[in-house]
Amino acid sequence: MNVKDYMQRVGQAARKASRAIAKADTRQKNQALNAMADAILRDSAKLLAANQQDLDAARAAGLDAAFIDRLALSEATVAGMAEGLRQIASLPDPVGEMDDFCYRPSGIQLGKMRVPLGVVGIIYEARPNVTADAAGLCLKSGNATILRGGSEAFHSNQAIAACVHEGLRLAGLPAEVVQVVETTDRAAVGELITMQEFVDVIVPRGGKSLIARISAEARVPVIKHLDGNCHVYIDDTANPEKAFNIAINAKTQRYAPCNTMETLLVHTAFAEFILPRLAEAYWEKGVELRGCERTRAILGDKVVAATEEDWFTEYSAPILAIKVVKDLDEAIEHINHYGSHHTDAIISEDYGRARRFLREVDSSSVMVNASTRFADGFEYGLGAEIGISTDKIHARGPVGLEGLTSQKWIVLGDGQVRG
Amino acid sequence: MNVKDYMQRVGQAARKASRAIAKADTRQKNQALNAMADAILRDSAKLLAANQQDLDAARAAGLDAAFIDRLALSEATVAGMAEGLRQIASLPDPVGEMDDFCYRPSGIQLGKMRVPLGVVGIIYEARPNVTADAAGLCLKSGNATILRGGSEAFHSNQAIAACVHEGLRLAGLPAEVVQVVETTDRAAVGELITMQEFVDVIVPRGGKSLIARISAEARVPVIKHLDGNCHVYIDDTANPEKAFNIAINAKTQRYAPCNTMETLLVHTAFAEFILPRLAEAYWEKGVELRGCERTRAILGDKVVAATEEDWFTEYSAPILAIKVVKDLDEAIEHINHYGSHHTDAIISEDYGRARRFLREVDSSSVMVNASTRFADGFEYGLGAEIGISTDKIHARGPVGLEGLTSQKWIVLGDGQVRG
């Protein structure tokens, strides 16, 4: 198979299918989503068998436990995929939403209509559940999609694709609305990210190196997610209990997610009071602490001296950097300089400081008195999320259905011409 | 001067200034804009003298009349720049707008806040008035900006920059909020579009080849404007007078703008009635007609036979392609296939067809019974526009203050942690 020709055909078919899905009505799209969920539940055994093939090959290839863990499906995760599709069906359809209508002096009536982006390319690692999630989100938002999952999940993805296609067929929609790339040749990715005439946006999901490489080589716009170097700043006006609970939850509820806190900032007037209590709790949970000089003066040598590098680091592990800051200004400056503009929180009971933090911290999610761990599509009510954007244009933060759409201008007139 | 080092310094300074302008209050920004307008009017003679230097050089270099026309300032255009800045001052400040607040089941209150993009790079041809427009729009939307205008307008741009800087100084804002690149070395453009750490978005303004080249080489996201191949479709349910007026206005009010009609589509049942009247009016105005077979059968051999190429072409000239279509479906299909997704209009009194056209035509502006010529920032009430986007992500159509901003998520809590 010539990969370039194959991908061109996939692209052309996606562009054509995007016209059909853009005008599909809400009932038809929901019908497809629910039929996909039915097929996935019914074919649960088939999916697990296909997944077993992938797992066997992955183990034979000596891939590590974390990799196997992401690749593996179970009865529960299969049921979760079906449930995810039903949830997407239950969400309001963003396509065709109209707002901001007003009359202009010329007499035209101007407004906006929400419309699909067109064709969305998703590139992801060997996580089969992404196939169902991404297909569902793109379908509901009226987009055609080209899915290119990690080759190690090939059989799992093809089995899920069969269920997706059954759902599309039952709803009377073209199969090309969701295409799962049928080659494991890596050149397919290179084609996908450069077919400007057929693909409107690329969403890479995976590790930082994958995303960085795709961003560097793409000719199609990319909605990307790089670092999640998140901060909690405890002001000296914080309620101690809220501060304690949030600082613990933001770090230790789970270590791997991108919305987990990596650096704790504490106001100097509050540090001696709160840090010993926090340190004890962190150590009890096995969290390694790395701190500034002041932190070490308060907590002792058990705290490793933090280097410049630490402030930039997303550990994704039971490690926390701690810095004592002299005031809100220093906290905001630290976050904007060292952070990754993902999610940052202030703990404070002071109205003015909370208000300044909200405005001045340049991150996709900015919080007052809440755990950074809330920054995801489910908690934000977007249903599933296609990813969390660390970009500034188009969409910031969790990207759900709305992030897969755009707005066009609508002009309603009665024969107006320009003078 | 080492261009790379120079542009790095410009980028660093812009990033730093972007923090200051992002938190500047509305009064301060408006004060700067009005002070810039005052300085421009006061220094009118200086600006015209600087412009004369550029004009002399351009004429000596044998640049053509259209080029000279874009480069030339006059008392009136200088007054227009000042007026444009005052208009921007009078527009609502988009920064900090908050909406979509709701309580989530976890108890957090979730909403969105409109925020500046950060640093905007503008690359444009030798049109000095863009310097003032772009500086004003970026300032009001809370962005720092790096302006790189055509080298033939160097003296004009530097003179305008002096007025801009005076306005910033009087309002107590750093001069680096607006930087006009001080080298005519073309390598500066290459640096500007690849400084991902310092520049958040690039807006190229100019000819198609400039924009295509910048898009191809940029590593920073680009809000771009390529073709304006706009259509008017006259349905057989059209009001004849509206159809006539709009078809004439959309083509002949001005030939060069991107929102001028390039292809007229006419329903077959309406063609024999309307085309002869229209053709007469077009010919009277010196518009060359190129038509499909059916058009030529109705209008005769004076109409040149249109080729496949014609349907794709933005003439920007007194030339019009005409095609007779059998129904609305063919019209929509033609527009989505051959058009450039810029601005397209239907003339119809039929509710259902108007509604389908609005939904199914995939263009940044879709109109019913109005001239395509309305698609611009002034007519849409955006004040000035930084450009008209033909992209699908971030912003479609005229881009004003809102298009230079993004939305971040805001979470207000009372100590909530994730369970």
XYZ file of N, CA, C and O in Angstrom, chain B residues 13-154:
568
model
N 11.126 41.710 25.436
C 10.526 42.957 25.928
C 9.007 42.915 25.734
O 8.244 43.383 26.585
N 8.561 42.325 24.618
C 7.116 42.234 24.352
C 6.454 41.325 25.382
O 5.386 41.630 25.914
N 7.093 40.198 25.670
C 6.522 39.270 26.648
C 6.359 39.976 27.992
O 5.332 39.858 28.647
N 7.386 40.721 28.383
C 7.340 41.416 29.664
C 6.237 42.485 29.643
O 5.435 42.591 30.574
N 6.188 43.244 28.554
C 5.191 44.316 28.455
C 3.778 43.742 28.408
O 2.815 44.386 28.848
N 3.641 42.514 27.888
C 2.296 41.919 27.776
C 1.679 41.710 29.163
O 0.471 41.778 29.325
N 2.521 41.475 30.165
C 2.010 41.319 31.537
C 1.441 42.650 32.040
O 0.430 42.692 32.723
N 2.142 43.725 31.695
C 1.694 45.045 32.157
C 0.396 45.453 31.469
O -0.540 45.938 32.118
N 0.319 45.245 30.170
C -0.859 45.707 29.441
C -2.068 44.800 29.728
O -3.215 45.255 29.716
N -1.807 43.539 30.036
C -2.923 42.628 30.349
C -3.680 43.089 31.583
O -4.873 42.886 31.706
N -2.968 43.695 32.532
C -3.641 44.113 33.760
C -3.925 45.608 33.817
O -4.453 46.097 34.824
N -3.589 46.335 32.752
C -3.881 47.777 32.717
C -5.390 47.971 32.753
O -6.137 47.188 32.174
N -5.849 49.008 33.443
C -7.308 49.154 33.469
C -7.811 49.888 32.231
O -7.050 50.460 31.456
N -9.097 49.819 32.020
C -9.703 50.318 30.786
C -9.445 51.812 30.601
O -9.151 52.279 29.501
N -9.537 52.552 31.693
C -9.331 53.998 31.616
C -7.933 54.326 31.080
O -7.758 55.192 30.234
N -6.958 53.579 31.595
C -5.568 53.817 31.209
C -5.354 53.496 29.717
O -4.675 54.236 29.008
N -5.966 52.426 29.260
C -5.823 52.054 27.846
C -6.485 53.101 26.952
O -5.930 53.507 25.931
N -7.673 53.547 27.360
C -8.360 54.571 26.560
C -7.591 55.889 26.545
O -7.534 56.586 25.534
N -7.002 56.204 27.708
C -6.189 57.419 27.798
C -5.025 57.345 26.798
O -4.753 58.310 26.083
N -4.380 56.185 26.736
C -3.269 56.013 25.786
C -3.762 56.176 24.350
O -3.122 56.849 23.534
N -4.906 55.561 24.035
C -5.427 55.625 22.658
C -5.754 57.066 22.265
O -5.415 57.510 21.158
N -6.392 57.790 23.161
C -6.738 59.178 22.847
C -5.497 60.061 22.749
O -5.428 60.951 21.901
N -4.515 59.784 23.602
C -3.271 60.555 23.543
C -2.527 60.272 22.235
O -1.894 61.156 21.655
N -2.584 59.034 21.760
C -1.971 58.716 20.460
C -2.657 59.499 19.348
O -1.998 60.051 18.455
N -3.990 59.556 19.421
C -4.744 60.291 18.400
C -4.364 61.770 18.428
O -4.129 62.380 17.370
N -4.255 62.324 19.632
C -3.855 63.732 19.763
C -2.484 63.962 19.124
O -2.280 64.918 18.376
N -1.542 63.068 19.440
C -0.178 63.224 18.937
C -0.149 63.128 17.408
O 0.573 63.872 16.737
N -0.953 62.213 16.871
C -0.975 62.042 15.409
C -1.504 63.307 14.724
O -0.944 63.776 13.730
N -2.564 63.878 15.293
C -3.112 65.096 14.687
C -2.120 66.255 14.811
O -1.896 67.002 13.864
N -1.511 66.385 15.988
C -0.568 67.476 16.217
C 0.638 67.348 15.294
O 1.139 68.333 14.767
N 1.091 66.085 15.094
C 2.301 65.860 14.305
C 1.995 65.560 12.844
O 2.855 65.031 12.122
N 0.792 65.878 12.435
C 0.361 65.598 11.068
C 1.422 65.993 10.031
O 1.778 65.197 9.152
N 1.975 67.182 10.162
C 2.965 67.662 9.184
C 4.215 66.786 9.203
O 4.766 66.432 8.157
N 4.636 66.405 10.414
C 5.809 65.519 10.537
C 5.558 64.179 9.859
O 6.422 63.631 9.180
N 4.341 63.641 10.093
C 4.019 62.343 9.494
C 4.034 62.443 7.973
O 4.558 61.564 7.286
N 3.459 63.523 7.458
C 3.416 63.677 6.001
C 4.824 63.861 5.422
O 5.130 63.347 4.343
N 5.696 64.541 6.179
C 7.076 64.716 5.710
C 7.807 63.371 5.676
O 8.521 63.044 4.718
N 7.626 62.583 6.719
C 8.249 61.251 6.753
C 7.706 60.399 5.618
O 8.445 59.672 4.939
N 6.396 60.495 5.402
C 5.764 59.737 4.329
C 6.323 60.177 2.968
O 6.530 59.361 2.070
N 6.608 61.492 2.842
C 7.142 61.999 1.571
C 8.497 61.355 1.260
O 8.770 60.996 0.122
N 9.316 61.170 2.304
C 10.605 60.482 2.139
C 10.391 59.098 1.539
O 11.063 58.690 0.612
N 9.419 58.370 2.135
C 9.126 57.016 1.644
C 8.598 57.065 0.208
O 8.965 56.230 -0.626
N 7.727 58.024 -0.059
C 7.141 58.128 -1.401
C 8.222 58.438 -2.443
O 8.233 57.849 -3.532
N 9.131 59.342 -2.101
C 10.203 59.692 -3.037
C 11.030 58.449 -3.369
O 11.330 58.174 -4.539
N 11.366 57.697 -2.329
C 12.178 56.491 -2.539
C 11.415 55.468 -3.373
O 11.979 54.814 -4.257
N 10.124 55.336 -3.093
C 9.316 54.351 -3.811
C 9.203 54.724 -5.289
O 9.304 53.865 -6.171
N 9.024 56.031 -5.552
C 8.931 56.469 -6.951
C 10.273 56.271 -7.652
O 10.334 55.801 -8.789
N 11.354 56.605 -6.938
C 12.688 56.429 -7.516
C 12.932 54.955 -7.841
O 13.604 54.615 -8.817
N 12.366 54.072 -7.023
C 12.547 52.628 -7.237
C 11.582 52.110 -8.294
O 11.565 50.903 -8.584
N 10.757 52.998 -8.834
C 9.864 52.610 -9.921
C 8.681 51.760 -9.498
O 8.140 50.978 -10.292
N 8.272 51.872 -8.228
C 7.127 51.066 -7.768
C 5.847 51.588 -8.407
O 5.725 52.769 -8.725
N 4.883 50.700 -8.622
C 3.724 51.062 -9.441
C 2.713 51.937 -8.703
O 2.803 52.163 -7.495
N 1.747 52.430 -9.455
C 0.804 53.409 -8.924
C -0.036 52.846 -7.777
O -0.299 53.547 -6.786
N -0.440 51.586 -7.888
C -1.256 50.984 -6.829
C -0.450 50.925 -5.532
O -0.964 51.181 -4.441
N 0.841 50.582 -5.673
C 1.719 50.516 -4.506
C 1.841 51.900 -3.854
O 1.706 52.047 -2.636
N 2.102 52.904 -4.693
C 2.257 54.279 -4.203
C 0.964 54.719 -3.497
O 0.993 55.365 -2.441
N -0.154 54.318 -4.088
C -1.455 54.685 -3.542
C -1.633 54.134 -2.121
O -2.127 54.813 -1.227
N -1.219 52.896 -1.897
C -1.348 52.296 -0.559
C -0.378 52.934 0.438
O -0.659 53.033 1.621
N 0.782 53.348 -0.101
C 1.817 53.914 0.760
C 1.513 55.356 1.182
O 1.877 55.784 2.276
N 0.813 56.081 0.302
C 0.664 57.527 0.510
C -0.278 57.870 1.665
O -1.355 57.296 1.811
N 0.160 58.817 2.495
C -0.708 59.413 3.512
C -1.154 60.784 3.010
O -0.477 61.402 2.189
N -2.295 61.254 3.530
C -2.754 62.610 3.210
C -3.289 63.191 4.507
O -3.436 62.478 5.502
N -3.598 64.469 4.499
C -4.232 65.087 5.683
C -5.425 64.220 6.110
O -5.626 63.955 7.297
N -6.195 63.783 5.104
C -7.421 63.038 5.409
C -7.111 61.669 6.016
O -7.755 61.250 6.982
N -6.114 60.958 5.454
C -5.841 59.625 6.011
C -5.199 59.730 7.392
O -5.428 58.879 8.254
N -4.409 60.797 7.620
C -3.830 60.995 8.953
C -4.961 61.256 9.957
O -5.002 60.666 11.049
N -5.920 62.096 9.558
C -7.062 62.354 10.437
C -7.848 61.059 10.666
O -8.353 60.801 11.765
N -7.920 60.229 9.626
C -8.615 58.938 9.730
C -7.949 58.012 10.745
O -8.629 57.318 11.506
N -6.619 58.023 10.765
C -5.903 57.187 11.753
C -6.256 57.624 13.172
O -6.519 56.800 14.050
N -6.237 58.941 13.383
C -6.546 59.465 14.721
C -7.986 59.109 15.097
O -8.261 58.650 16.218
N -8.891 59.280 14.139
C -10.287 58.967 14.391
C -10.468 57.473 14.706
O -11.225 57.096 15.595
N -9.733 56.633 13.988
C -9.785 55.187 14.230
C -9.373 54.856 15.661
O -10.004 54.019 16.327
N -8.318 55.518 16.147
C -7.854 55.263 17.516
C -8.907 55.717 18.526
O -9.153 55.033 19.533
N -9.562 56.844 18.247
C -10.613 57.310 19.171
C -11.804 56.346 19.177
O -12.420 56.112 20.209
N -12.103 55.813 17.985
C -13.192 54.829 17.920
C -12.866 53.594 18.757
O -13.715 53.058 19.458
N -11.630 53.134 18.662
C -11.226 51.963 19.447
C -11.345 52.280 20.945
O -11.785 51.450 21.734
N -10.970 53.510 21.314
C -11.105 53.911 22.726
C -12.567 53.846 23.167
O -12.864 53.503 24.316
N -13.481 54.128 22.237
C -14.896 54.174 22.620
C -15.552 52.788 22.657
O -16.661 52.639 23.158
N -14.876 51.774 22.156
C -15.453 50.415 22.175
C -15.354 49.819 23.576
O -14.459 50.151 24.340
N -16.285 48.921 23.920
C -16.190 48.262 25.230
C -14.897 47.464 25.329
O -14.431 46.915 24.336
N -14.338 47.415 26.516
C -13.115 46.649 26.751
C -13.481 45.169 26.888
O -14.226 44.800 27.790
N -12.961 44.315 26.013
C -13.330 42.892 26.109
C -12.620 42.160 27.252
O -13.064 41.094 27.681
N -11.519 42.747 27.742
C -10.688 42.026 28.720
C -11.397 41.956 30.070
O -11.848 42.977 30.591
N -11.489 40.774 30.604
C -12.097 40.598 31.922
C -13.590 40.296 31.871
O -14.178 39.994 32.913
N -14.199 40.378 30.693
C -15.613 39.978 30.566
C -15.766 38.561 31.112
O -14.988 37.670 30.768
N -16.780 38.364 31.933
C -16.972 37.022 32.478
C -18.370 36.545 32.099
O -19.332 37.308 32.140
N -18.476 35.261 31.738
C -19.808 34.731 31.459
C -19.870 33.223 31.661
O -18.899 32.602 32.072
N -21.070 32.698 31.383
C -21.312 31.250 31.465
C -21.092 30.678 32.867
O -20.708 29.518 33.013
N -21.324 31.479 33.906
C -21.119 30.942 35.258
C -22.239 29.989 35.650
O -23.420 30.243 35.395
N -21.850 28.882 36.251
C -22.845 27.914 36.742
C -22.223 27.124 37.886
O -20.998 27.072 38.011
N -23.072 26.573 38.726
C -22.584 25.690 39.783
C -22.500 24.271 39.254
O -23.404 23.814 38.554
N -21.421 23.592 39.591
C -21.258 22.192 39.231
C -21.655 21.339 40.431
O -21.671 21.826 41.557
N -21.984 20.058 40.177
C -22.396 19.190 41.291
C -21.393 19.141 42.447
O -21.769 18.980 43.600
N -20.116 19.345 42.157
C -19.095 19.328 43.214
C -19.193 20.539 44.128
O -18.566 20.578 45.178
N -19.964 21.556 43.700
C -20.062 22.766 44.508
C -19.213 23.908 43.995
O -19.371 25.050 44.423
N -18.283 23.614 43.089
C -17.494 24.706 42.513
C -18.384 25.513 41.575
O -19.353 24.990 41.015
N -18.054 26.801 41.452
C -18.777 27.646 40.517
C -17.829 27.908 39.346
O -16.697 28.368 39.536
N -18.290 27.564 38.158
C -17.436 27.563 36.980
C -17.871 28.636 35.998
O -19.068 28.810 35.761
N -16.935 29.359 35.433
C -17.265 30.349 34.408
C -16.054 30.613 33.532
O -15.060 29.893 33.601
N -16.175 31.633 32.700
C -15.082 31.966 31.791
C -14.751 33.446 31.885
O -15.639 34.261 32.100
N -13.495 33.765 31.719
C -13.064 35.157 31.685
C -12.306 35.418 30.386
O -11.447 34.637 30.003
N -12.643 36.522 29.734
C -11.962 36.871 28.486
C -10.616 37.505 28.803
O -10.530 38.393 29.651
N -9.585 37.024 28.146
C -8.218 37.467 28.440
C -7.463 37.745 27.146
O -7.792 37.191 26.097
N -6.449 38.602 27.221
C -5.637 38.869 26.022
C -4.906 37.606 25.574
O -4.707 36.679 26.376
N -4.492 37.576 24.317
C -3.698 36.444 23.838
C -2.271 36.527 24.360
O -1.629 35.515 24.577
N -1.765 37.747 24.536
C -0.396 37.920 25.042
C 0.408 38.824 24.139
O 0.337 40.043 24.259
N 1.152 38.224 23.210
C 1.956 39.004 22.267
C 1.477 38.685 20.853
O 1.440 37.521 20.453
N 1.099 39.725 20.127
C 0.609 39.559 18.758
C 1.635 40.160 17.803
O 2.041 41.309 17.973
N 2.038 39.381 16.830
C 2.948 39.889 15.791
C 2.156 40.193 14.532
O 1.381 39.356 14.088
N 2.330 41.400 14.004
C 1.604 41.775 12.788
C 2.618 42.019 11.676
O 3.570 42.790 11.873
N 2.417 41.358 10.568
C 3.319 41.528 9.430
C 2.482 42.073 8.279
O 1.467 41.465 7.920
N 2.874 43.220 7.754
C 2.022 43.853 6.751
C 2.852 44.554 5.710
O 4.069 44.721 5.855
N 2.154 44.938 4.651
C 2.849 45.570 3.538
C 3.017 47.064 3.816
O 2.754 47.525 4.923
N 3.456 47.797 2.817
C 3.773 49.207 3.014
C 2.500 50.051 3.063
O 2.206 50.812 2.150
N 1.716 49.872 4.128
C 0.499 50.655 4.358
C 0.575 51.248 5.750
O 0.177 50.620 6.732
N 1.066 52.479 5.857
C 1.371 53.042 7.181
C 0.159 53.098 8.115
O 0.309 52.985 9.331
N -1.056 53.255 7.564
C -2.216 53.366 8.452
C -2.446 52.093 9.265
O -3.021 52.137 10.348
N -1.953 50.954 8.766
C -2.085 49.699 9.525
C -1.332 49.804 10.852
O -1.740 49.219 11.857
N -0.239 50.567 10.861
C 0.558 50.709 12.083
C -0.303 51.246 13.226
O -0.309 50.700 14.334
N -1.068 52.304 12.946
C -1.910 52.890 13.991
C -3.087 51.973 14.338
O -3.376 51.731 15.515
N -3.772 51.438 13.314
C -4.913 50.536 13.540
C -4.522 49.337 14.405
O -5.183 49.010 15.381
N -3.451 48.672 13.986
C -3.055 47.440 14.653
C -2.586 47.724 16.072
O -2.919 46.998 17.011
N -1.828 48.812 16.238
C -1.363 49.180 17.578
C -2.576 49.420 18.482
O -2.622 48.955 19.619
N -3.564 50.139 17.964
C -4.747 50.466 18.760
C -5.549 49.240 19.145
O -5.954 49.081 20.303
N -5.796 48.361 18.180
C -6.592 47.162 18.463
C -5.890 46.245 19.461
O -6.514 45.706 20.382
N -4.601 46.059 19.271
C -3.862 45.170 20.178
C -3.809 45.767 21.577
O -3.986 45.046 22.569
N -3.602 47.075 21.665
C -3.550 47.726 22.977
C -4.882 47.577 23.713
O -4.926 47.154 24.873
N -5.967 47.886 23.036
C -7.272 47.835 23.700
C -7.617 46.415 24.149
O -8.253 46.209 25.181
N -7.195 45.429 23.360
C -7.475 44.039 23.729
C -6.449 43.497 24.712
O -6.436 42.298 25.005
N -5.568 44.366 25.227
C -4.667 43.968 26.309
C -3.437 43.191 25.872
O -2.801 42.533 26.680
N -3.121 43.273 24.566
C -1.966 42.550 24.058
C -0.775 43.478 23.843
O -0.949 44.648 23.495
N 0.425 42.921 23.990
C 1.605 43.613 23.485
C 1.717 43.252 22.018
O 1.278 42.180 21.598
N 2.284 44.144 21.231
C 2.352 43.852 19.800
C 3.712 44.202 19.221
O 4.390 45.123 19.682
N 4.099 43.396 18.235
C 5.327 43.648 17.483
C 4.892 43.866 16.041
O 4.311 42.979 15.426
N 5.140 45.076 15.538
C 4.675 45.431 14.203
C 5.836 45.402 13.230
O 6.884 46.012 13.476
N 5.617 44.725 12.123
C 6.659 44.662 11.109
C 6.006 45.026 9.776
O 5.425 44.162 9.114
N 6.087 46.307 9.451
C 5.481 46.791 8.217
C 6.450 46.724 7.055
O 7.647 46.504 7.243
N 5.925 46.878 5.858
C 6.754 46.860 4.649
C 7.870 47.878 4.741
O 7.666 49.008 5.205
N 9.070 47.485 4.313
C 10.238 48.344 4.507
C 10.103 49.657 3.744
O 10.692 50.662 4.134
N 9.289 49.678 2.680
C 9.134 50.911 1.899
C 8.404 51.991 2.699
O 8.388 53.162 2.315
N 7.748 51.593 3.807
C 7.036 52.576 4.637
C 7.806 52.873 5.917
O 7.248 53.375 6.892
N 9.104 52.582 5.917
C 9.893 52.641 7.142
C 9.794 53.987 7.867
O 9.516 54.043 9.068
